[in-house]
Amino acid sequence: MRTSVRAGGRVVAAAGVLACIVVATLAASILAPGDPRAITGLPVHSPDAAHPLGTNEVGQDLLAVWLHGGRISLLVGFLAALLSTATSGAVGMLSVTWRPARVPLLALTEVFLAIPGLLILVLILVITGPGTGRLILALALVGWPAFARIIRAQTLIAVRRDHVQAARALGATDVRIAWTCLLPEIAPLLFTKFLLTVRWAMLMEAALGLMGLGDPSRPSWGSMLGGAFSYPLLFLGDAWRWWALPPALAIAVTTVALSALTPGRATRAMADTPAMSEKREQRRQTVRARLPFAVRDEYSR
Amino acid sequence: MTGLRAHLARYLVLLAVVVVVTFFLPRLLPGSPLSGAIAGSGLAALPSATLDRLREGYDLNRPMREQFVRYLRRLGQGDLGRSISTHRPVSVLIAERLPWTAGLVGFAIAAAALAGLAMGTWSAMRPGSRTAQAAGMLVIGLGALPEFLIAMGCIIVFGVRWRLFPTGGGMTPFGGGGAARWLADVAWHAALPAVTLVAALVPVFVLVSRNALAPVMDAPFLVVARAKGLRTRRILWHAWRNAMSPVLTLTGLRLAALVTGVVVVERVFAYPGIGMLLFEAVARRDYPVIQGVVLVSSIAVLTVVFFLEMLAYALDPRVREPG
């Protein structure tokens, strides 16, 4: 079993790694001054003194693209996770506290879960055209449903607690109850959801970049990866070392650190959520209780 | 049997919803199905009369309700429209690519489930063992890696360094030879994509089968089985029945997430499956193909999940009567 000391060490290490990555991308303008989109060299040039990571197919400095792209990737992950966490929290709580909303919200959740997320994202970005802002909104739209369900389960339990009953008896309004009694109960879950969704959003950003749906006007790790894999000679020379490997490693390290940071206790609380009213939910919960952490984060976005 | 009927009803409703959503979502968003293609391919330079005729060809000039009715009628006939760039029917394009993806994914899931069950059993039979714990940590670590990194590792080690496998494509062009040669060639090309998918899937299966087996390993019925002197094989047979339904349910749950993995892996290895078709269609902003791929893959995922749930339902009484 994982002891608390080791868990603490793991969290500190993960937080340290994340902090380094954030600082490096924030310092992008110092480490690699100038516009990352500027064409500063010959196309697909090996690393030299002027370009420590070489250049890409149009001659942009890859170190600058990598560092500045990290900002965009992290920003996309952070904002998409923030929006979708707020949405799943609101939907999860509203579906319990506001009766007329129950059925439509549950149906909407089910529908969003039925279509694979990446396909909805591709459809949206092809129609609206790729762009960072649209990507964030689309990710937020796709990322909320699975967790809304877990929030709902937790809210159902919280609503039955004595202090909620007491507050109701004292005449507290629904809004007040939701804010002061229910929100504190689900806050740890929301935090977990947030961390897992940052991870999920960054992986999706990478997948969409590989699909060629990265924002053409703002380089990111995903679009850098997509550009590298569009270069047919990537693995014939050693172009992959300085073109594909840096963004791939950066995404991998960030996402692994994010899953290491996710508190084990909150995920366990998620697993222990008792059965809900519907039988189907009941079964899902028993299955979920048997699933380990690494699995749960995969499908709970 | 009410549970079964509810299951079927739910499946059918979701199927209908997928059809409706893939039609209306693109039409409710800013931009139009053709605008991407027009902007992307320089069609904008065409005279407006031609563009108008193009829109007419895709029914985009009609009122929404009429468009939807025509879309449904065509769908009923298996007509998904025609590709903008190649003018071939979308249903044919998808039918060409579907066997590649189905073979790859089917093999990867089966291999990952078997390997995962074996490793999970191995680890569940050794509670508290240091080796099993270390292996578990290793597996979790592997599971946290994104697919494209595993794919790159495979390409670099097996394709570039050792030159054992091709790093892309589905078969040798103009390979010739008999059916056996062709099959061997296809398997050789599918090796690295399959290994990548299996490596990405195995951890999940290991953990799930371990967590399903560990609690029953010292359950009374297995103590009795052991006391009777049954062979390990027979004992495991009893224990595995407990792991079946979580593994099945998990496969279903993973399927929607697996779509991302498959698309990425096919893209990275240029493997000629549905994911690559989607990538090519996105590159050309070939909207009818994109819509067709989204519709067909969503329906495929829904259908497989439905059958897996039915299987779990048939195999495990706990699923039939929960609680």
Coordinates of C-alpha atoms in Angstrom, one line a residue:
Chain A
M1 CA 0.0 0.0 0.0
R2 CA 1.1 3.5 -0.7
T3 CA 2.1 5.3 2.5
S4 CA 1.2 8.9 3.0
V5 CA 4.9 9.9 3.1
R6 CA 5.5 8.4 -0.3
A7 CA 2.3 9.9 -1.6
G8 CA 3.6 13.3 -0.3
G9 CA 6.9 12.8 -2.1
R10 CA 5.1 11.9 -5.3
V11 CA 3.0 15.0 -5.1
V12 CA 5.9 17.3 -4.4
A13 CA 7.9 15.8 -7.2
A14 CA 5.0 16.1 -9.7
A15 CA 4.3 19.7 -8.6
G16 CA 8.0 20.5 -9.0
V17 CA 8.1 19.2 -12.5
L18 CA 5.0 21.1 -13.4
A19 CA 6.3 24.3 -11.9
C20 CA 9.5 23.9 -14.0
I21 CA 7.5 23.4 -17.2
V22 CA 5.3 26.4 -16.4
V23 CA 8.3 28.6 -15.6
A24 CA 10.1 27.6 -18.8
T25 CA 7.1 28.4 -21.0
L26 CA 6.5 31.7 -19.2
A27 CA 10.1 32.6 -19.7
A28 CA 9.8 31.7 -23.4
S29 CA 10.4 35.4 -24.4
I30 CA 13.7 35.4 -22.5
L31 CA 14.9 31.9 -23.5
A32 CA 13.9 32.3 -27.1
P33 CA 13.3 36.0 -27.8
G34 CA 11.3 37.1 -30.8
D35 CA 8.2 35.9 -32.5
P36 CA 8.1 32.1 -32.8
R37 CA 6.3 32.5 -36.2
A38 CA 9.2 34.5 -37.6
I39 CA 11.1 32.7 -40.4
T40 CA 14.7 32.9 -39.2
G41 CA 16.5 30.2 -41.0
L42 CA 16.6 27.6 -43.8
P43 CA 13.7 25.1 -43.8
V44 CA 14.3 21.8 -41.9
H45 CA 17.8 22.7 -40.7
S46 CA 19.7 20.6 -38.1
P47 CA 20.4 22.2 -34.8
D48 CA 23.3 24.7 -34.7
A49 CA 24.3 27.7 -32.5
A50 CA 21.6 30.0 -33.9
H51 CA 18.9 27.3 -33.7
P52 CA 19.5 24.9 -30.8
L53 CA 16.6 22.7 -31.9
G54 CA 16.9 23.4 -35.6
T55 CA 14.1 24.7 -37.8
N56 CA 10.8 23.4 -39.1
E57 CA 9.5 23.0 -42.7
V58 CA 9.1 26.8 -43.2
G59 CA 12.3 27.8 -41.3
Q60 CA 10.9 28.8 -37.9
D61 CA 13.1 28.3 -34.9
L62 CA 11.9 25.1 -33.2
L63 CA 13.2 26.1 -29.8
A64 CA 11.0 29.2 -29.9
V65 CA 8.1 27.2 -31.3
W66 CA 8.5 24.7 -28.6
L67 CA 8.7 27.1 -25.7
H68 CA 6.0 29.5 -26.9
G69 CA 3.9 26.5 -28.0
G70 CA 4.0 25.2 -24.5
R71 CA 2.2 28.3 -23.3
I72 CA -0.6 27.7 -25.7
S73 CA -0.9 24.0 -24.8
L74 CA -0.9 24.7 -21.1
L75 CA -3.3 27.6 -21.5
V76 CA -5.7 25.4 -23.6
G77 CA -5.5 22.6 -21.0
F78 CA -6.0 25.0 -18.1
L79 CA -8.9 27.0 -19.5
A80 CA -10.7 24.1 -21.0
A81 CA -10.5 22.2 -17.7
L82 CA -11.7 25.3 -15.8
L83 CA -14.7 25.7 -18.0
S84 CA -15.7 22.1 -18.2
T85 CA -15.2 21.6 -14.4
A86 CA -17.5 24.5 -13.8
T87 CA -20.0 23.0 -16.2
S88 CA -19.9 19.5 -14.8
G89 CA -20.2 20.9 -11.3
A90 CA -23.2 23.0 -12.2
V91 CA -24.9 20.3 -14.2
G92 CA -24.2 17.6 -11.5
M93 CA -25.7 19.8 -8.8
L94 CA -28.5 21.2 -10.8
S95 CA -29.7 17.8 -11.9
V96 CA -30.2 17.0 -8.2
T97 CA -31.4 20.3 -6.7
W98 CA -33.6 21.6 -9.6
R99 CA -36.2 19.0 -10.4
P100 CA -37.4 20.1 -13.9
A101 CA -33.8 20.1 -15.1
R102 CA -33.2 16.5 -14.0
V103 CA -34.3 14.5 -17.1
P104 CA -33.0 16.9 -19.8
L105 CA -29.6 17.2 -18.1
L106 CA -29.2 13.5 -17.6
A107 CA -30.3 12.9 -21.2
L108 CA -27.8 15.5 -22.4
T109 CA -25.0 13.8 -20.4
E110 CA -25.9 10.4 -21.9
V111 CA -25.9 11.8 -25.4
F112 CA -22.5 13.5 -25.1
L113 CA -21.0 10.3 -23.6
A114 CA -22.4 8.2 -26.5
I115 CA -20.3 9.9 -29.3
P116 CA -16.6 9.6 -29.0
G117 CA -15.1 13.0 -27.9
L118 CA -12.5 13.2 -30.5
L119 CA -15.0 12.9 -33.3
I120 CA -17.2 15.7 -31.9
L121 CA -14.1 17.8 -31.6
V122 CA -13.0 17.1 -35.2
L123 CA -16.5 17.9 -36.5
I124 CA -16.7 21.2 -34.6
L125 CA -13.2 22.4 -35.6
V126 CA -13.7 21.5 -39.2
I127 CA -16.9 23.5 -39.4
T128 CA -15.8 26.5 -37.4
G129 CA -12.2 26.4 -38.6
P130 CA -9.3 25.7 -36.2
G131 CA -8.5 28.3 -33.6
T132 CA -7.2 28.4 -30.0
G133 CA -10.4 30.0 -28.6
R134 CA -12.7 27.7 -30.4
L135 CA -10.5 24.7 -29.4
I136 CA -10.9 25.7 -25.7
L137 CA -14.7 26.1 -26.0
A138 CA -15.0 22.8 -27.9
L139 CA -12.9 20.9 -25.3
A140 CA -15.0 22.4 -22.5
L141 CA -18.2 21.3 -24.3
V142 CA -17.0 17.7 -24.7
G143 CA -15.2 17.4 -21.4
W144 CA -17.9 17.9 -18.9
P145 CA -20.4 15.0 -19.2
A146 CA -18.7 12.0 -17.6
F147 CA -17.9 13.9 -14.4
A148 CA -21.3 15.5 -14.2
R149 CA -22.5 12.0 -13.4
I150 CA -20.0 11.5 -10.6
I151 CA -20.8 15.0 -9.2
R152 CA -24.5 14.1 -9.3
A153 CA -23.9 10.9 -7.4
Q154 CA -22.0 12.7 -4.7
T155 CA -24.6 15.5 -4.5
L156 CA -27.3 12.9 -4.1
I157 CA -25.5 11.7 -1.0
A158 CA -24.8 15.2 0.3
V159 CA -28.4 16.2 0.0
R160 CA -29.5 13.5 2.4
R161 CA -27.1 14.6 5.1
D162 CA -28.5 16.0 8.4
H163 CA -27.0 19.5 8.1
V164 CA -28.7 20.0 4.7
Q165 CA -32.0 18.9 6.2
A166 CA -31.4 21.2 9.1
A167 CA -30.6 24.1 6.8
R168 CA -33.7 23.4 4.8
A169 CA -35.8 23.3 8.0
L170 CA -34.4 26.7 8.9
G171 CA -35.7 28.1 5.7
A172 CA -32.4 28.4 3.7
T173 CA -33.0 28.9 0.0
D174 CA -31.8 26.3 -2.6
V175 CA -29.1 28.6 -3.8
R176 CA -27.8 29.1 -0.3
I177 CA -27.9 25.3 0.4
A178 CA -26.1 24.6 -2.8
W179 CA -23.4 27.2 -2.1
T180 CA -22.8 26.6 1.6
C181 CA -23.7 22.9 2.1
L182 CA -23.2 21.0 -1.2
L183 CA -20.3 22.8 -2.8
P184 CA -17.9 22.1 0.1
E185 CA -18.8 18.4 -0.1
I186 CA -18.0 18.1 -3.8
A187 CA -15.1 20.5 -3.9
P188 CA -12.4 17.8 -3.6
L189 CA -14.1 15.9 -6.5
L190 CA -14.1 19.1 -8.6
F191 CA -10.4 19.6 -7.9
T192 CA -9.6 16.0 -9.1
K193 CA -11.8 16.5 -12.1
F194 CA -9.9 19.7 -12.9
L195 CA -6.5 18.0 -12.8
L196 CA -7.7 15.1 -14.9
T197 CA -9.3 17.3 -17.4
V198 CA -6.2 19.4 -17.9
R199 CA -4.4 16.2 -18.7
W200 CA -7.2 15.0 -21.0
A201 CA -7.4 18.4 -22.8
M202 CA -3.7 18.5 -23.4
L203 CA -3.8 15.0 -24.9
M204 CA -6.8 15.9 -27.1
E205 CA -4.9 19.1 -28.2
A206 CA -2.0 16.9 -29.2
A207 CA -4.3 14.4 -31.1
L208 CA -6.1 17.3 -32.9
G209 CA -2.7 18.8 -33.7
L210 CA -1.7 15.5 -35.3
M211 CA -4.9 15.6 -37.3
G212 CA -3.8 18.9 -38.7
L213 CA -6.4 20.9 -36.7
G214 CA -4.0 23.0 -34.7
D215 CA -4.3 26.8 -34.7
P216 CA -2.2 27.9 -37.7
S217 CA -1.6 31.3 -36.2
R218 CA -0.5 30.2 -32.8
P219 CA 2.0 27.3 -32.5
S220 CA 1.4 24.7 -29.8
W221 CA 2.9 21.4 -28.8
G222 CA 0.1 19.7 -30.6
S223 CA 0.5 21.6 -33.9
M224 CA 4.4 21.2 -33.6
L225 CA 3.9 17.5 -33.4
G226 CA 1.4 17.6 -36.3
G227 CA 3.9 19.6 -38.4
A228 CA 6.7 17.1 -37.6
F229 CA 4.6 14.1 -38.6
S230 CA 3.6 15.8 -41.8
Y231 CA 7.2 15.9 -42.8
P232 CA 7.7 12.7 -44.8
L233 CA 11.4 12.3 -44.1
L234 CA 11.0 12.6 -40.3
F235 CA 12.4 9.2 -39.4
L236 CA 14.8 8.9 -42.3
G237 CA 17.3 11.3 -40.9
D238 CA 17.4 12.4 -37.3
A239 CA 14.9 15.2 -37.7
W240 CA 12.6 13.5 -35.1
R241 CA 15.2 14.1 -32.4
W242 CA 14.8 17.8 -32.4
W243 CA 11.4 18.2 -34.1
A244 CA 9.0 15.5 -32.9
L245 CA 10.7 14.4 -29.6
P246 CA 10.6 17.7 -27.7
P247 CA 6.9 18.3 -28.0
A248 CA 6.1 14.6 -27.5
L249 CA 8.2 14.5 -24.3
A250 CA 6.9 17.8 -23.1
I251 CA 3.3 16.6 -23.4
A252 CA 4.1 13.2 -21.8
V253 CA 6.0 14.7 -18.9
T254 CA 3.2 17.2 -18.2
T255 CA 0.4 14.7 -18.4
V256 CA 2.2 12.1 -16.3
A257 CA 3.0 14.8 -13.7
L258 CA -0.7 15.8 -13.7
S259 CA -1.9 12.2 -13.0
A260 CA 0.7 11.9 -10.3
L261 CA -0.6 15.1 -8.7
T262 CA -4.2 13.9 -8.6
P263 CA -5.0 13.1 -5.0
G264 CA -5.5 9.4 -4.3
R265 CA -8.0 10.2 -1.6
A266 CA -10.3 12.1 -3.9
T267 CA -10.2 9.3 -6.5
R268 CA -11.0 6.8 -3.8
A269 CA -13.9 8.8 -2.7
M270 CA -15.1 8.8 -6.3
A271 CA -14.8 5.0 -6.3
D272 CA -16.7 4.7 -3.1
T273 CA -19.7 6.7 -4.3
P274 CA -22.7 4.5 -3.4
A275 CA -25.4 3.5 -5.7
M276 CA -27.8 6.1 -7.2
S277 CA -31.4 5.8 -7.9
E278 CA -31.3 4.3 -11.3
K279 CA -30.3 0.6 -11.5
R280 CA -28.0 1.3 -14.4
E281 CA -26.1 3.9 -12.4
Q282 CA -25.9 1.4 -9.6
R283 CA -24.1 -1.0 -11.8
R284 CA -21.8 1.6 -13.2
Q285 CA -20.8 2.5 -9.7
T286 CA -20.0 -1.0 -8.7
V287 CA -17.9 -1.4 -11.8
R288 CA -16.3 2.0 -11.1
A289 CA -15.5 0.9 -7.6
R290 CA -13.5 -2.0 -8.9
L291 CA -11.6 0.1 -11.4
P292 CA -8.2 1.4 -10.4
F293 CA -7.3 5.0 -10.7
A294 CA -5.5 4.9 -14.0
V295 CA -8.6 3.5 -15.7
R296 CA -11.0 5.8 -14.1
D297 CA -9.3 8.9 -15.3
E298 CA -9.3 7.6 -18.8
Y299 CA -13.0 7.5 -19.2
S300 CA -14.1 10.1 -16.7
R301 CA -12.2 12.7 -18.6
Chain B
M1 CA -36.2 -9.4 -18.9
T2 CA -37.3 -5.8 -18.4
G3 CA -33.6 -4.9 -17.9
L4 CA -32.8 -6.4 -21.3
R5 CA -35.6 -4.5 -23.0
A6 CA -34.6 -1.2 -21.3
H7 CA -31.1 -1.9 -22.6
L8 CA -32.3 -2.3 -26.2
A9 CA -34.5 0.7 -26.0
R10 CA -31.6 2.8 -24.7
Y11 CA -29.4 1.6 -27.4
L12 CA -31.9 2.5 -30.1
V13 CA -32.6 5.9 -28.7
L14 CA -28.9 6.7 -28.6
L15 CA -28.5 5.5 -32.1
A16 CA -31.2 7.9 -33.2
V17 CA -29.6 10.7 -31.2
V18 CA -26.3 10.1 -32.9
V19 CA -27.9 10.4 -36.3
V20 CA -29.7 13.6 -35.3
V21 CA -26.6 15.1 -33.6
T22 CA -24.2 14.4 -36.5
F23 CA -26.7 16.2 -38.8
F24 CA -27.6 19.2 -36.7
L25 CA -24.4 20.0 -34.8
P26 CA -22.5 21.1 -37.9
R27 CA -25.5 23.1 -39.1
L28 CA -26.0 24.9 -35.8
L29 CA -22.4 26.0 -35.6
P30 CA -21.1 29.2 -37.2
G31 CA -19.8 28.3 -40.7
S32 CA -21.2 25.8 -43.1
P33 CA -20.2 22.3 -44.2
L34 CA -19.0 23.7 -47.4
S35 CA -17.3 26.8 -46.2
G36 CA -14.2 24.8 -45.0
A37 CA -13.9 23.1 -48.3
I38 CA -14.4 26.3 -50.2
A39 CA -11.8 28.2 -48.2
G40 CA -9.4 25.3 -48.2
S41 CA -9.3 24.5 -51.9
G42 CA -9.6 27.8 -53.6
L43 CA -13.2 27.1 -54.7
A44 CA -14.0 30.6 -53.6
A45 CA -12.6 31.7 -57.0
L46 CA -15.4 29.9 -58.7
P47 CA -18.3 32.0 -60.1
S48 CA -21.1 32.3 -57.7
A49 CA -23.5 30.4 -59.9
T50 CA -21.2 27.4 -59.8
L51 CA -21.0 27.7 -56.0
D52 CA -24.7 27.9 -55.8
R53 CA -25.0 24.7 -57.9
L54 CA -22.5 23.1 -55.6
R55 CA -24.6 24.0 -52.6
E56 CA -27.7 22.7 -54.3
G57 CA -25.8 19.4 -54.9
Y58 CA -25.4 19.0 -51.2
D59 CA -29.0 20.2 -50.4
L60 CA -27.7 23.2 -48.6
N61 CA -30.1 25.6 -50.2
R62 CA -33.2 23.8 -48.9
P63 CA -34.9 24.5 -45.6
M64 CA -33.4 22.6 -42.7
R65 CA -36.4 20.3 -42.2
E66 CA -36.4 19.2 -45.8
Q67 CA -32.6 18.7 -45.7
F68 CA -33.1 16.4 -42.7
V69 CA -35.8 14.3 -44.3
R70 CA -33.7 13.8 -47.4
Y71 CA -30.7 13.0 -45.2
L72 CA -32.6 10.4 -43.4
R73 CA -34.0 8.9 -46.6
R74 CA -30.5 8.6 -48.1
L75 CA -29.2 7.2 -44.9
G76 CA -31.9 4.5 -45.0
Q77 CA -30.5 3.5 -48.4
G78 CA -26.9 3.4 -47.1
D79 CA -26.1 6.6 -49.1
L80 CA -23.7 8.8 -47.1
G81 CA -23.2 11.2 -50.0
R82 CA -20.1 11.7 -52.1
S83 CA -16.6 12.9 -51.3
I84 CA -15.9 16.4 -52.4
S85 CA -12.3 15.7 -53.4
T86 CA -12.6 12.3 -55.1
H87 CA -16.3 12.2 -55.9
R88 CA -16.5 8.6 -54.8
P89 CA -19.4 7.5 -52.6
V90 CA -18.5 8.0 -48.9
S91 CA -19.9 4.5 -48.0
V92 CA -17.5 2.9 -50.4
L93 CA -14.5 4.9 -49.0
I94 CA -15.5 3.8 -45.5
A95 CA -16.1 0.2 -46.5
E96 CA -12.6 0.1 -48.0
R97 CA -11.0 1.2 -44.8
L98 CA -13.2 -0.4 -42.2
P99 CA -11.6 -3.9 -42.4
W100 CA -8.1 -2.5 -41.7
T101 CA -9.3 -0.7 -38.6
A102 CA -11.5 -3.5 -37.4
G103 CA -8.7 -6.0 -37.7
L104 CA -6.2 -3.8 -36.0
V105 CA -8.5 -2.8 -33.1
G106 CA -10.0 -6.3 -32.7
F107 CA -6.6 -7.9 -32.5
A108 CA -5.3 -5.2 -30.1
I109 CA -8.2 -5.5 -27.7
A110 CA -8.1 -9.3 -27.8
A111 CA -4.4 -9.4 -27.2
A112 CA -4.5 -6.8 -24.5
A113 CA -7.4 -8.5 -22.7
L114 CA -5.6 -11.9 -22.7
A115 CA -2.2 -10.5 -21.7
G116 CA -3.9 -8.2 -19.1
L117 CA -5.9 -11.1 -17.7
A118 CA -2.7 -13.3 -17.5
M119 CA -0.7 -10.5 -15.8
G120 CA -3.5 -9.5 -13.5
T121 CA -4.0 -13.1 -12.4
W122 CA -0.2 -13.5 -11.8
S123 CA -0.3 -10.4 -9.6
A124 CA -3.5 -11.3 -7.8
M125 CA -2.0 -14.6 -6.8
R126 CA 0.8 -12.9 -5.1
P127 CA -0.7 -10.4 -2.6
G128 CA 1.9 -8.3 -0.9
S129 CA 4.7 -9.5 -3.1
R130 CA 7.4 -6.9 -3.8
T131 CA 7.8 -8.1 -7.4
A132 CA 4.1 -7.9 -8.1
Q133 CA 3.9 -4.4 -6.7
A134 CA 6.9 -3.2 -8.7
A135 CA 5.3 -4.7 -11.8
G136 CA 2.1 -3.0 -11.0
M137 CA 3.8 0.4 -10.7
L138 CA 5.6 -0.2 -14.0
V139 CA 2.3 -1.0 -15.6
I140 CA 0.6 2.1 -14.2
G141 CA 3.5 4.2 -15.5
L142 CA 3.2 2.7 -18.9
G143 CA -0.5 3.4 -18.9
A144 CA 0.0 7.1 -18.2
L145 CA 2.1 7.6 -21.4
P146 CA 0.3 9.1 -24.4
E147 CA -0.1 6.8 -27.5
F148 CA 2.0 8.9 -29.8
L149 CA 5.0 8.6 -27.5
I150 CA 4.7 4.8 -27.5
A151 CA 4.3 4.9 -31.2
M152 CA 7.4 7.0 -31.7
G153 CA 9.4 4.7 -29.4
C154 CA 8.3 1.7 -31.5
I155 CA 9.2 3.5 -34.7
I156 CA 12.6 4.6 -33.5
V157 CA 13.6 1.2 -31.8
F158 CA 12.0 -1.4 -34.1
G159 CA 11.7 0.6 -37.3
V160 CA 14.8 2.9 -37.5
R161 CA 17.4 1.4 -35.1
W162 CA 16.8 -2.4 -35.8
R163 CA 15.0 -2.1 -39.1
L164 CA 12.7 -5.0 -38.2
F165 CA 9.4 -3.5 -39.2
P166 CA 8.1 -0.9 -41.7
T167 CA 7.4 2.4 -40.0
G168 CA 4.3 3.2 -42.0
G169 CA 1.6 2.0 -44.5
G170 CA -0.6 -1.0 -44.5
M171 CA 1.1 -3.2 -47.1
T172 CA 4.0 -3.2 -49.6
P173 CA 2.7 -1.6 -52.8
F174 CA 2.8 -3.9 -55.8
G175 CA 3.9 -6.7 -53.4
G176 CA 2.5 -9.4 -55.5
G177 CA 2.7 -13.1 -54.4
G178 CA -0.1 -15.3 -53.2
A179 CA -2.7 -14.9 -50.4
A180 CA -0.2 -16.2 -47.8
R181 CA 2.4 -13.7 -48.8
W182 CA -0.1 -10.9 -48.8
L183 CA -1.4 -11.9 -45.3
A184 CA 2.2 -12.0 -43.9
D185 CA 2.9 -8.7 -45.5
V186 CA -0.2 -7.1 -43.9
A187 CA 0.6 -8.6 -40.5
W188 CA 4.2 -7.3 -40.8
H189 CA 3.0 -3.8 -41.5
A190 CA 0.4 -4.0 -38.7
A191 CA 2.9 -5.1 -36.1
L192 CA 4.0 -1.8 -34.8
P193 CA 0.6 -0.1 -34.8
A194 CA -0.8 -3.2 -33.0
V195 CA 2.0 -3.2 -30.5
T196 CA 1.4 0.4 -29.7
L197 CA -2.3 -0.1 -29.1
V198 CA -1.7 -3.2 -27.0
A199 CA 0.9 -1.3 -24.9
A200 CA -1.6 1.5 -24.4
L201 CA -4.4 -0.9 -23.5
V202 CA -2.7 -3.6 -21.4
P203 CA -2.2 -1.6 -18.2
V204 CA -5.9 -1.0 -17.9
F205 CA -6.7 -4.7 -18.3
V206 CA -4.0 -5.7 -15.9
L207 CA -5.3 -3.4 -13.1
V208 CA -8.9 -4.3 -13.7
S209 CA -8.5 -8.0 -13.7
R210 CA -6.2 -7.8 -10.7
N211 CA -8.6 -5.7 -8.8
A212 CA -11.5 -8.0 -9.7
L213 CA -9.5 -11.2 -8.8
A214 CA -7.7 -10.1 -5.7
P215 CA -10.7 -9.9 -3.4
V216 CA -12.1 -13.3 -4.4
M217 CA -8.7 -15.1 -4.1
D218 CA -9.4 -15.9 -0.5
A219 CA -13.2 -16.1 -0.7
P220 CA -14.7 -19.1 1.0
F221 CA -15.6 -20.9 -2.3
L222 CA -11.9 -20.7 -3.4
V223 CA -10.7 -21.9 0.0
V224 CA -13.0 -24.9 -0.4
A225 CA -11.7 -25.4 -3.9
R226 CA -8.2 -25.4 -2.7
A227 CA -9.0 -27.6 0.3
K228 CA -10.5 -30.1 -2.1
G229 CA -7.1 -30.3 -3.8
L230 CA -8.2 -28.9 -7.1
R231 CA -5.5 -28.0 -9.5
T232 CA -4.5 -24.3 -9.9
R233 CA -6.1 -24.3 -13.4
R234 CA -9.5 -25.4 -12.0
I235 CA -9.3 -22.9 -9.2
L236 CA -8.4 -20.0 -11.6
W237 CA -11.3 -21.1 -13.8
H238 CA -13.7 -20.4 -10.8
A239 CA -12.0 -17.1 -10.0
W240 CA -12.0 -15.8 -13.6
R241 CA -15.8 -15.8 -13.7
N242 CA -15.6 -12.9 -11.3
A243 CA -13.2 -11.0 -13.5
M244 CA -15.2 -11.5 -16.7
S245 CA -17.9 -8.8 -16.3
P246 CA -15.6 -6.0 -15.2
V247 CA -13.2 -6.8 -18.1
L248 CA -16.1 -6.7 -20.5
T249 CA -17.6 -3.6 -19.1
L250 CA -14.3 -2.0 -19.2
T251 CA -13.7 -2.9 -22.8
G252 CA -17.0 -1.1 -23.6
L253 CA -16.1 1.9 -21.6
R254 CA -12.6 2.1 -23.1
L255 CA -13.9 1.9 -26.6
A256 CA -15.0 5.5 -26.9
A257 CA -11.6 6.6 -25.5
L258 CA -9.9 4.1 -27.7
V259 CA -11.1 6.0 -30.8
T260 CA -8.6 8.8 -30.0
G261 CA -5.8 6.2 -29.7
V262 CA -6.7 4.5 -32.9
V263 CA -6.9 7.8 -34.9
V264 CA -3.5 8.9 -33.5
V265 CA -1.9 5.5 -34.1
E266 CA -3.2 5.3 -37.7
R267 CA -2.1 8.9 -38.3
V268 CA 1.4 8.3 -37.0
F269 CA 1.9 5.0 -38.8
A270 CA 0.0 6.2 -41.9
Y271 CA -2.0 3.0 -41.5
P272 CA -4.8 2.9 -44.1
G273 CA -7.8 2.6 -41.7
I274 CA -10.7 4.8 -40.8
G275 CA -8.6 7.1 -38.7
M276 CA -6.3 7.8 -41.6
L277 CA -9.3 8.3 -43.8
L278 CA -10.5 10.9 -41.3
F279 CA -7.1 12.6 -41.3
E280 CA -7.0 12.8 -45.1
A281 CA -10.6 14.1 -45.2
V282 CA -9.7 16.8 -42.6
A283 CA -6.6 17.8 -44.6
R284 CA -8.9 18.4 -47.6
R285 CA -11.8 19.7 -45.6
D286 CA -13.8 17.0 -47.3
Y287 CA -16.9 17.4 -45.3
P288 CA -19.2 14.6 -46.4
V289 CA -16.4 12.1 -45.7
I290 CA -15.8 13.6 -42.2
Q291 CA -19.5 13.4 -41.4
G292 CA -19.7 9.8 -42.7
V293 CA -16.7 8.7 -40.6
V294 CA -18.0 10.4 -37.5
L295 CA -21.5 8.8 -38.0
V296 CA -20.2 5.3 -38.8
S297 CA -17.6 5.2 -36.0
S298 CA -20.0 6.5 -33.4
I299 CA -22.6 3.8 -34.5
A300 CA -19.9 1.1 -34.5
V301 CA -18.8 2.1 -30.9
L302 CA -22.4 2.2 -29.7
T303 CA -23.1 -1.2 -31.2
V304 CA -20.0 -2.9 -29.9
V305 CA -20.7 -1.5 -26.4
F306 CA -24.2 -2.7 -26.6
F307 CA -23.2 -6.3 -27.4
L308 CA -20.5 -6.2 -24.7
E309 CA -23.1 -5.2 -22.2
M310 CA -25.4 -7.9 -23.4
L311 CA -22.5 -10.4 -23.0
A312 CA -21.8 -9.2 -19.5
Y313 CA -25.5 -9.4 -18.7
A314 CA -25.6 -13.0 -19.9
L315 CA -22.4 -14.0 -18.1
D316 CA -22.8 -12.4 -14.7
P317 CA -25.8 -12.7 -12.4
R318 CA -24.6 -9.7 -10.4
V319 CA -25.2 -7.5 -13.5
R320 CA -28.7 -8.9 -13.9
E321 CA -29.8 -8.2 -10.4
P322 CA -27.7 -5.4 -9.0
G323 CA -27.6 -4.7 -5.3

